[in-house]
mmCIF file of C-alpha atoms in Angstrom:
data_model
loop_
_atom_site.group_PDB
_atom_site.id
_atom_site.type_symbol
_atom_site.label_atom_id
_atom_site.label_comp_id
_atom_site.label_asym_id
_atom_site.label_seq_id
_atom_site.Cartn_x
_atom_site.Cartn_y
_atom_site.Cartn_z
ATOM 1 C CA UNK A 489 0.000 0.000 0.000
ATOM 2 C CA UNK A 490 1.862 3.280 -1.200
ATOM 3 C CA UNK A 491 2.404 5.272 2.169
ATOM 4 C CA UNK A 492 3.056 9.429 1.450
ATOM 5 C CA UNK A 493 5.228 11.145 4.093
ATOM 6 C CA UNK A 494 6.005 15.179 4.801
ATOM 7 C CA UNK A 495 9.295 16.195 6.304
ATOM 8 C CA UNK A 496 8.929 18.102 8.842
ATOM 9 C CA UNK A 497 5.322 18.616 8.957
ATOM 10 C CA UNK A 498 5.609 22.680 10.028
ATOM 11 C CA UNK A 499 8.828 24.755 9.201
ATOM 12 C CA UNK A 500 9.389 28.720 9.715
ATOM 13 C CA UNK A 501 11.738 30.759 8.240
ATOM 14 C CA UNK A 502 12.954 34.541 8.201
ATOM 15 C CA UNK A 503 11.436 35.956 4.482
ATOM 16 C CA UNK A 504 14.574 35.694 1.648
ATOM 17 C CA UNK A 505 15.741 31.886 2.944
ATOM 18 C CA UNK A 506 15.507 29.335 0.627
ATOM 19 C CA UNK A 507 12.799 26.292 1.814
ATOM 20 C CA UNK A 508 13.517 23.148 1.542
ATOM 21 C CA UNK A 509 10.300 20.631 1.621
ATOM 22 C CA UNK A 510 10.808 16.617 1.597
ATOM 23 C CA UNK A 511 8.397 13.913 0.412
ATOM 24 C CA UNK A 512 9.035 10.323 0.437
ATOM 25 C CA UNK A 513 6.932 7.665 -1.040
ATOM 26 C CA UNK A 514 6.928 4.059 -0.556
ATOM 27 C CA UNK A 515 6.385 2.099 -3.951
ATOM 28 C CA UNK A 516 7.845 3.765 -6.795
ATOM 29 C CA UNK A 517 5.556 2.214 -9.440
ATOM 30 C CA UNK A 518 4.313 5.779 -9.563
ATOM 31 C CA UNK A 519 3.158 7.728 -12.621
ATOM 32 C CA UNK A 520 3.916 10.944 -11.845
ATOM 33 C CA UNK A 521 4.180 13.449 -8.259
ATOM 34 C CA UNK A 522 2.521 16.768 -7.674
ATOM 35 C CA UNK A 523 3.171 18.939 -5.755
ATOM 36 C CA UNK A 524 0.233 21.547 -4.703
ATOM 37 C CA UNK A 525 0.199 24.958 -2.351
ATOM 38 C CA UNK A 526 -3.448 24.842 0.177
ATOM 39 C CA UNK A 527 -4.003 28.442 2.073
ATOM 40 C CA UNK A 528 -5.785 28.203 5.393
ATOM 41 C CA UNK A 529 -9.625 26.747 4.793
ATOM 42 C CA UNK A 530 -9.139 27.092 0.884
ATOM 43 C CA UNK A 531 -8.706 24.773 -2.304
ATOM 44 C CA UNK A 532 -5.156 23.415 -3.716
ATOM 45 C CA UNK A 533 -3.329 24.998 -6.144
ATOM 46 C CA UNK A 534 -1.134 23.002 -8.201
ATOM 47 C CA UNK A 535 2.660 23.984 -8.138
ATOM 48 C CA UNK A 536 4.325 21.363 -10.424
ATOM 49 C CA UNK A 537 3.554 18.216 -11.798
ATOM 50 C CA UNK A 538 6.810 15.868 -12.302
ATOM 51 C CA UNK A 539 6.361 12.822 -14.800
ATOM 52 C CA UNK A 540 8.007 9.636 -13.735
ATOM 53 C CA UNK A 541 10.472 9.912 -16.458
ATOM 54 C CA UNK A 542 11.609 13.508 -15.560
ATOM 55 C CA UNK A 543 13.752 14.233 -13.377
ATOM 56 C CA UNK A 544 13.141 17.908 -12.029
ATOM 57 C CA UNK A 545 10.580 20.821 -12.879
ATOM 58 C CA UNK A 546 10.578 24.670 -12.543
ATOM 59 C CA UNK A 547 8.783 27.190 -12.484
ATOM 60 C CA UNK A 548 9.904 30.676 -11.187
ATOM 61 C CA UNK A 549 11.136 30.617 -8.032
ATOM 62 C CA UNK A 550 10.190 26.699 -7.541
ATOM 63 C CA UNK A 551 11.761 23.808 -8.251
ATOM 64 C CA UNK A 552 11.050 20.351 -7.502
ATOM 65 C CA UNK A 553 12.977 17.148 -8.058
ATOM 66 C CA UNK A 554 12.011 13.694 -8.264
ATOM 67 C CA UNK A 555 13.969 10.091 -7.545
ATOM 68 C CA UNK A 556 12.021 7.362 -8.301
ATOM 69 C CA UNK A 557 14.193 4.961 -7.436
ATOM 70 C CA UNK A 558 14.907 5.970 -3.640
ATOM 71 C CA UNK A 559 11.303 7.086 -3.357
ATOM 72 C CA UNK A 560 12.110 10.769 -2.681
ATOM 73 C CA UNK A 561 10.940 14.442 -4.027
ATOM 74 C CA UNK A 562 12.235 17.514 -3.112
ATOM 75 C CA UNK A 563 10.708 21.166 -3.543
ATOM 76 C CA UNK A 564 12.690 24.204 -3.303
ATOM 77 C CA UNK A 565 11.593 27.554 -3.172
ATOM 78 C CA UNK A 566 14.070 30.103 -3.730
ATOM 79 C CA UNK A 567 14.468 33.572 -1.882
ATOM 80 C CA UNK A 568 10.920 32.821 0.181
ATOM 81 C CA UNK A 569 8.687 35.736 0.780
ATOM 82 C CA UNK A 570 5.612 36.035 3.459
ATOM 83 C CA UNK A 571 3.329 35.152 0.601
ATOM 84 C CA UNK A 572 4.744 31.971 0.471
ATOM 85 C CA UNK A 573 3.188 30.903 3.879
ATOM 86 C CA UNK A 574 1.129 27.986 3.133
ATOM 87 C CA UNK A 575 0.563 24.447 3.366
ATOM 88 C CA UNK A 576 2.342 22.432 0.628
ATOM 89 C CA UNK A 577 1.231 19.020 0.038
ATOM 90 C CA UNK A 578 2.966 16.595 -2.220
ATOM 91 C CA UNK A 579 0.591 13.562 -4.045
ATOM 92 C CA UNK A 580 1.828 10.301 -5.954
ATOM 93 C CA UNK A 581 -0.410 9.172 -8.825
ATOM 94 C CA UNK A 582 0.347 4.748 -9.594
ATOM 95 C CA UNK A 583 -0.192 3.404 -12.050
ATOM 96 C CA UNK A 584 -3.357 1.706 -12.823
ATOM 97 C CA UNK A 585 -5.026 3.739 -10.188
ATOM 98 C CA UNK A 586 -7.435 6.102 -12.851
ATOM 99 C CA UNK A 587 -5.302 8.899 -12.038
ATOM 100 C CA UNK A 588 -6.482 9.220 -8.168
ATOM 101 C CA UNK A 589 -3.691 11.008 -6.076
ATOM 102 C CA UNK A 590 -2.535 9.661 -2.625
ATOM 103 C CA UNK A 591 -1.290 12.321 -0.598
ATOM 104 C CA UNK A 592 1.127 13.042 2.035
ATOM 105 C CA UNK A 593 -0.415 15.493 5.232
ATOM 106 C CA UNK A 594 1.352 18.531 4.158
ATOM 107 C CA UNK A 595 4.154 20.765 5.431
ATOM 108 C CA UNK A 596 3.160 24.404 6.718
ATOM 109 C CA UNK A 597 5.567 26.783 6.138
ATOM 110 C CA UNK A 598 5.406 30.210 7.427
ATOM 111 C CA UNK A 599 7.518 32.946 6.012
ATOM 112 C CA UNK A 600 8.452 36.095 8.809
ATOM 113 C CA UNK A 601 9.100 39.354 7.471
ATOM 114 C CA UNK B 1071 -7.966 28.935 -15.898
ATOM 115 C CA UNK B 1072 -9.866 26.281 -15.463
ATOM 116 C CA UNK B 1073 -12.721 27.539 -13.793
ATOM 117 C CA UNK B 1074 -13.476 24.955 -11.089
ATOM 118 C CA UNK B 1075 -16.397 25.864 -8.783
ATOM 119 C CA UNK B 1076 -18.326 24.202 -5.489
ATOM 120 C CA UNK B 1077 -21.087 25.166 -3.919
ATOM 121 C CA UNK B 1078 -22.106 25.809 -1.129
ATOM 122 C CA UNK B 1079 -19.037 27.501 0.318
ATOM 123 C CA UNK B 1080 -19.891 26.010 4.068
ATOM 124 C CA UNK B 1081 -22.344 24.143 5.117
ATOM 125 C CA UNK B 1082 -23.952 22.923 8.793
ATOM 126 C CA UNK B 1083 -25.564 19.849 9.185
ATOM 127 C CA UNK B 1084 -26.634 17.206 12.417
ATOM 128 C CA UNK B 1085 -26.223 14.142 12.685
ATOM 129 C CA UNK B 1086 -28.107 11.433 10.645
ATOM 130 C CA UNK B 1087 -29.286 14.107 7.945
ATOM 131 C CA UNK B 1088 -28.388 13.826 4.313
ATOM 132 C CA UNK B 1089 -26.282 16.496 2.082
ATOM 133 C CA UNK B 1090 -25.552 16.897 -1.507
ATOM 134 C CA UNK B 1091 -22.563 18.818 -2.621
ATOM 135 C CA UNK B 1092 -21.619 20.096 -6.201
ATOM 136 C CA UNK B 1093 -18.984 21.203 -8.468
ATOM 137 C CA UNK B 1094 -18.762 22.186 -12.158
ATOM 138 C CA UNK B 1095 -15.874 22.830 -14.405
ATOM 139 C CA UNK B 1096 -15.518 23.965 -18.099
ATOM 140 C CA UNK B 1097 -16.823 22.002 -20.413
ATOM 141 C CA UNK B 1098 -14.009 19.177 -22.039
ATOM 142 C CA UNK B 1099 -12.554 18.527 -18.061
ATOM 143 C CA UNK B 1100 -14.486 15.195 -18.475
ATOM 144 C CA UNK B 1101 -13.094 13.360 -15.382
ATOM 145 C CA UNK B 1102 -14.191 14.457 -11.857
ATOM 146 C CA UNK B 1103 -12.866 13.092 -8.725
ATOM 147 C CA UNK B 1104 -13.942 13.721 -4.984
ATOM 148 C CA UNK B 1105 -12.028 13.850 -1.889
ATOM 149 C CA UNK B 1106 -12.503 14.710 1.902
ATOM 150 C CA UNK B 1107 -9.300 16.480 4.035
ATOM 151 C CA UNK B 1108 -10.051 16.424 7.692
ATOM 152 C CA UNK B 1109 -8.479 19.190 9.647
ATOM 153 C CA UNK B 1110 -4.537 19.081 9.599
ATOM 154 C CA UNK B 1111 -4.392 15.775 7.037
ATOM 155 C CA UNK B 1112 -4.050 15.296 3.208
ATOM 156 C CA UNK B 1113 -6.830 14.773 1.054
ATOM 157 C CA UNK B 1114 -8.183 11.350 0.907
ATOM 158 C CA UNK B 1115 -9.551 9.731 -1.921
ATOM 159 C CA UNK B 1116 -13.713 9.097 -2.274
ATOM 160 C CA UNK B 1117 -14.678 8.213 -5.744
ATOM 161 C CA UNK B 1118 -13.612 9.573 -9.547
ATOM 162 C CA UNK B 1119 -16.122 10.207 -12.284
ATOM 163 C CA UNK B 1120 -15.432 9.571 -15.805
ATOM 164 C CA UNK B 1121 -17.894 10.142 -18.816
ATOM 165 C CA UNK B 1122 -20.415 10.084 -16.315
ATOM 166 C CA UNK B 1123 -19.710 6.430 -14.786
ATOM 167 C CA UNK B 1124 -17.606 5.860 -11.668
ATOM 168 C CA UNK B 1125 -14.367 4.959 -12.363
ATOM 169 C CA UNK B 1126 -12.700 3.981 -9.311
ATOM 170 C CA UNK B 1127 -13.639 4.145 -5.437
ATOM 171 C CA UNK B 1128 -11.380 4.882 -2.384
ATOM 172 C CA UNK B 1129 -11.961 3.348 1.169
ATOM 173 C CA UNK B 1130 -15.490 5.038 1.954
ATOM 174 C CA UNK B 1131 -19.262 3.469 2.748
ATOM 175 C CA UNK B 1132 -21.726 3.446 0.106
ATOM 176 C CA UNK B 1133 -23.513 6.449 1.933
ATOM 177 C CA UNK B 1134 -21.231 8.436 0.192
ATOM 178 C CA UNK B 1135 -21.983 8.626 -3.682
ATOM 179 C CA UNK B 1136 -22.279 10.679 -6.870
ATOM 180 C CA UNK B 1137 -23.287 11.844 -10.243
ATOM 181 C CA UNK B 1138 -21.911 13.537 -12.978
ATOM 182 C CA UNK B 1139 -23.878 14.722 -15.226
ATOM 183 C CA UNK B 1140 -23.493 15.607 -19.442
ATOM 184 C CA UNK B 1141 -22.181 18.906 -18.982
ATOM 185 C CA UNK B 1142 -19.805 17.420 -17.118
ATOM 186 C CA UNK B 1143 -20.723 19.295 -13.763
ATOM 187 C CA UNK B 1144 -20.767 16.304 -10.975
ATOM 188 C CA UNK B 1145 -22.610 15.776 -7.242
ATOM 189 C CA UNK B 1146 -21.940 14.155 -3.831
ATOM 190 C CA UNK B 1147 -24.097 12.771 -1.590
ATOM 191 C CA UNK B 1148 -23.342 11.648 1.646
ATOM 192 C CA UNK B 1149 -26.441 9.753 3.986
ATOM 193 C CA UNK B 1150 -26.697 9.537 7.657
ATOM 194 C CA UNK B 1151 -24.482 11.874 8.501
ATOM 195 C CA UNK B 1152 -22.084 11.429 11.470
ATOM 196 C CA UNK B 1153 -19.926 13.696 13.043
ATOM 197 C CA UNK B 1154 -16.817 11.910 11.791
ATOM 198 C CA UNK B 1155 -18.279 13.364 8.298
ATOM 199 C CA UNK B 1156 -16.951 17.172 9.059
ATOM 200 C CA UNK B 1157 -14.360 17.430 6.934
ATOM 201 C CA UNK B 1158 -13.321 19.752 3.741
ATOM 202 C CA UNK B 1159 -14.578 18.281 0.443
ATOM 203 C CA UNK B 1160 -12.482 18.458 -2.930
ATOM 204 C CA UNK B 1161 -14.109 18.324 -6.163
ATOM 205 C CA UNK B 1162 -10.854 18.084 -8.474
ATOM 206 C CA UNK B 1163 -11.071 17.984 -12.782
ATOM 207 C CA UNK B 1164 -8.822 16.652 -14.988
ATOM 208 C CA UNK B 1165 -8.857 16.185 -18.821
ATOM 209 C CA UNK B 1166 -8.861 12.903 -18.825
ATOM 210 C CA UNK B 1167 -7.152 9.708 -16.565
ATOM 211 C CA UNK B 1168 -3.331 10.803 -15.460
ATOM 212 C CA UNK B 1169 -2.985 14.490 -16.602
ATOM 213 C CA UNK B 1170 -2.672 17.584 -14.481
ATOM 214 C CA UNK B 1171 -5.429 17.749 -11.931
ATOM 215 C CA UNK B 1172 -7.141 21.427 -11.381
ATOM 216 C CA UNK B 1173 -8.994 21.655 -7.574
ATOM 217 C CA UNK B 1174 -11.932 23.667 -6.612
ATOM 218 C CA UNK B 1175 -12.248 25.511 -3.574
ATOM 219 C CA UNK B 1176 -14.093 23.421 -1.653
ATOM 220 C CA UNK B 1177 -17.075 22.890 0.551
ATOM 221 C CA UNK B 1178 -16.262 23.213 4.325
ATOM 222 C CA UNK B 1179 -18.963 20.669 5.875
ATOM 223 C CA UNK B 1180 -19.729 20.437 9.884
ATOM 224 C CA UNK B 1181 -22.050 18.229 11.060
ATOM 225 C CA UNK B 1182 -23.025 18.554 15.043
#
C-alpha cells in the first residue's frame, strides 16, 4: 500500500531563505508526483507536476525534483517571501489507479518578514 | 484557468441528515474526482467520475456517492451523517485519466 510522508510537517523561516520541503513515497511504481500549495480553509493549487520519467521541474522561483528509485521528491523555493506561507502538500499518482492522487499530510511553512 | 467551482461555500448539518454537494468545471474537463481532508491531514480519496460512470472508489461506505452529469458538472451525496463526516470536500477535474489535476475551492462541511 503506497504510504506518502512530509518532512517536517511545520517549518518557519525569516522571508529571503531558501525552503527546503521533503516527500518520500513508498512504492515507486508511480506515474507521476505533484506537488500543490493549500491556504488556510481554501482549495489546492497546483505547483508542479513531475512525470516519472523527468527528473526535475521549474517554475519561477520553484523547483522540484524527483527520484524514483529511492522514493524521494524535493521542492525548493528560492528567496521565500511572506506570501509563500502555506501548506504544501505533495501527491503520488500509480499506475493503474485512474489517475487518483494519494497524498502526504502537508508541510506548513510560514515565512516572517 | 480552469474555472473549477463548489457550492455551497460552508455548510452545517446534524447528525443522521443527508447532504448533496456540487462542483462544475468547463466544459471538455471530463473526469471528476472527490475527496474529503479532515483538519490538519491530506486529502483522501472518495470516488472519480469519468464520462459520467464511476471509475474507481477509495476506502469510503456506500452512503457516500455521486453523479456527474453531461455537462460534465458532478454531485456528492453523503447519507446519515455522522460527526466523523466534518471534513473539507475536494471536487478536483482533470482532462482525462493521469494528466494535471485542477482543484476547486471546496465545501467546508460540519455536522453537530
Amino acid at each position: 500500500k503506497q504510504e506518502v510522508t512530509q518532512i517536517p510537517a511545520a517549518l518557519s523561516v525569516p522571508e529571503g531563505e531558501n525552503l527546503v520541503l521533503n516527500c518520500s513515497f513508498t512504492d515507486s511504481a508511480i506515474y507521476n508526483l505533484q506537488w500543490f500549495r493549500q491556504d488556510p480553509g481554501k482549495g489546492l493549487t497546483s505547483l508542479l507536476l513531475i512525470q516519472s520519467s523527468q527528473r526535475e521541474q521549474t517554475s519561477g522561483r520553484l523547483n522540484a525534483s524527483l527520484d524514483k528509485s529511492s522514493g524521494r521528491s524535493t521542492l525548493y523555493i528560492a528567496a521565500s517571501q511572506p506570501g509563500d506561507s502555506a501548506t504544501y502538500l505533495c501527491a503520488v499518482t500509480e499506475r493503474n489507479s485512474w489517475g487518483k492522487l494519494q497524498f502526504g499530510a502537508g508541510t506548513q511553512v510560514v515565512v516572517t518578514p | 484557468e480552469t474555472g473549477v467551482t463548489q457550492s455551497p461555500t460552508h455548510l452545517i448539518k446534524t447528525r443522521g441528515q443527508q447532504v448533496t454537494l456540487r462542483c462544475s468545471s468547463q466544459s471538455g474537463h471530463n473526469t471528476v474526482s472527490w475527496y474529503q481532508q479532515a483538519l490538519g491531514q491530506g486529502p483522501q480519496f472518495i470516488f472519480q467520475y469519468y464520462r459520467e460512470e464511476e471509475n474507481g472508489r477509495g476506502n469510503f461506505p456506500p452512503r457516500f456517492s455521486g453523479l456527474q452529469f453531461p455537462n460534465y458538472s458532478s454531485e456528492l451525496n453523503v447519507n446519515a451523517l455522522e460527526l466523523d463526516d466534518s471534513a473539507l470536500y475536494l471536487c478536483d477535474i482533470s482532462l482525462g485519466i493521469y494528466n494535471e489535476q485542477f482543484f476547486g475551492p471546496g465545501t467546508r462541511l460540519t455536522v453537530l
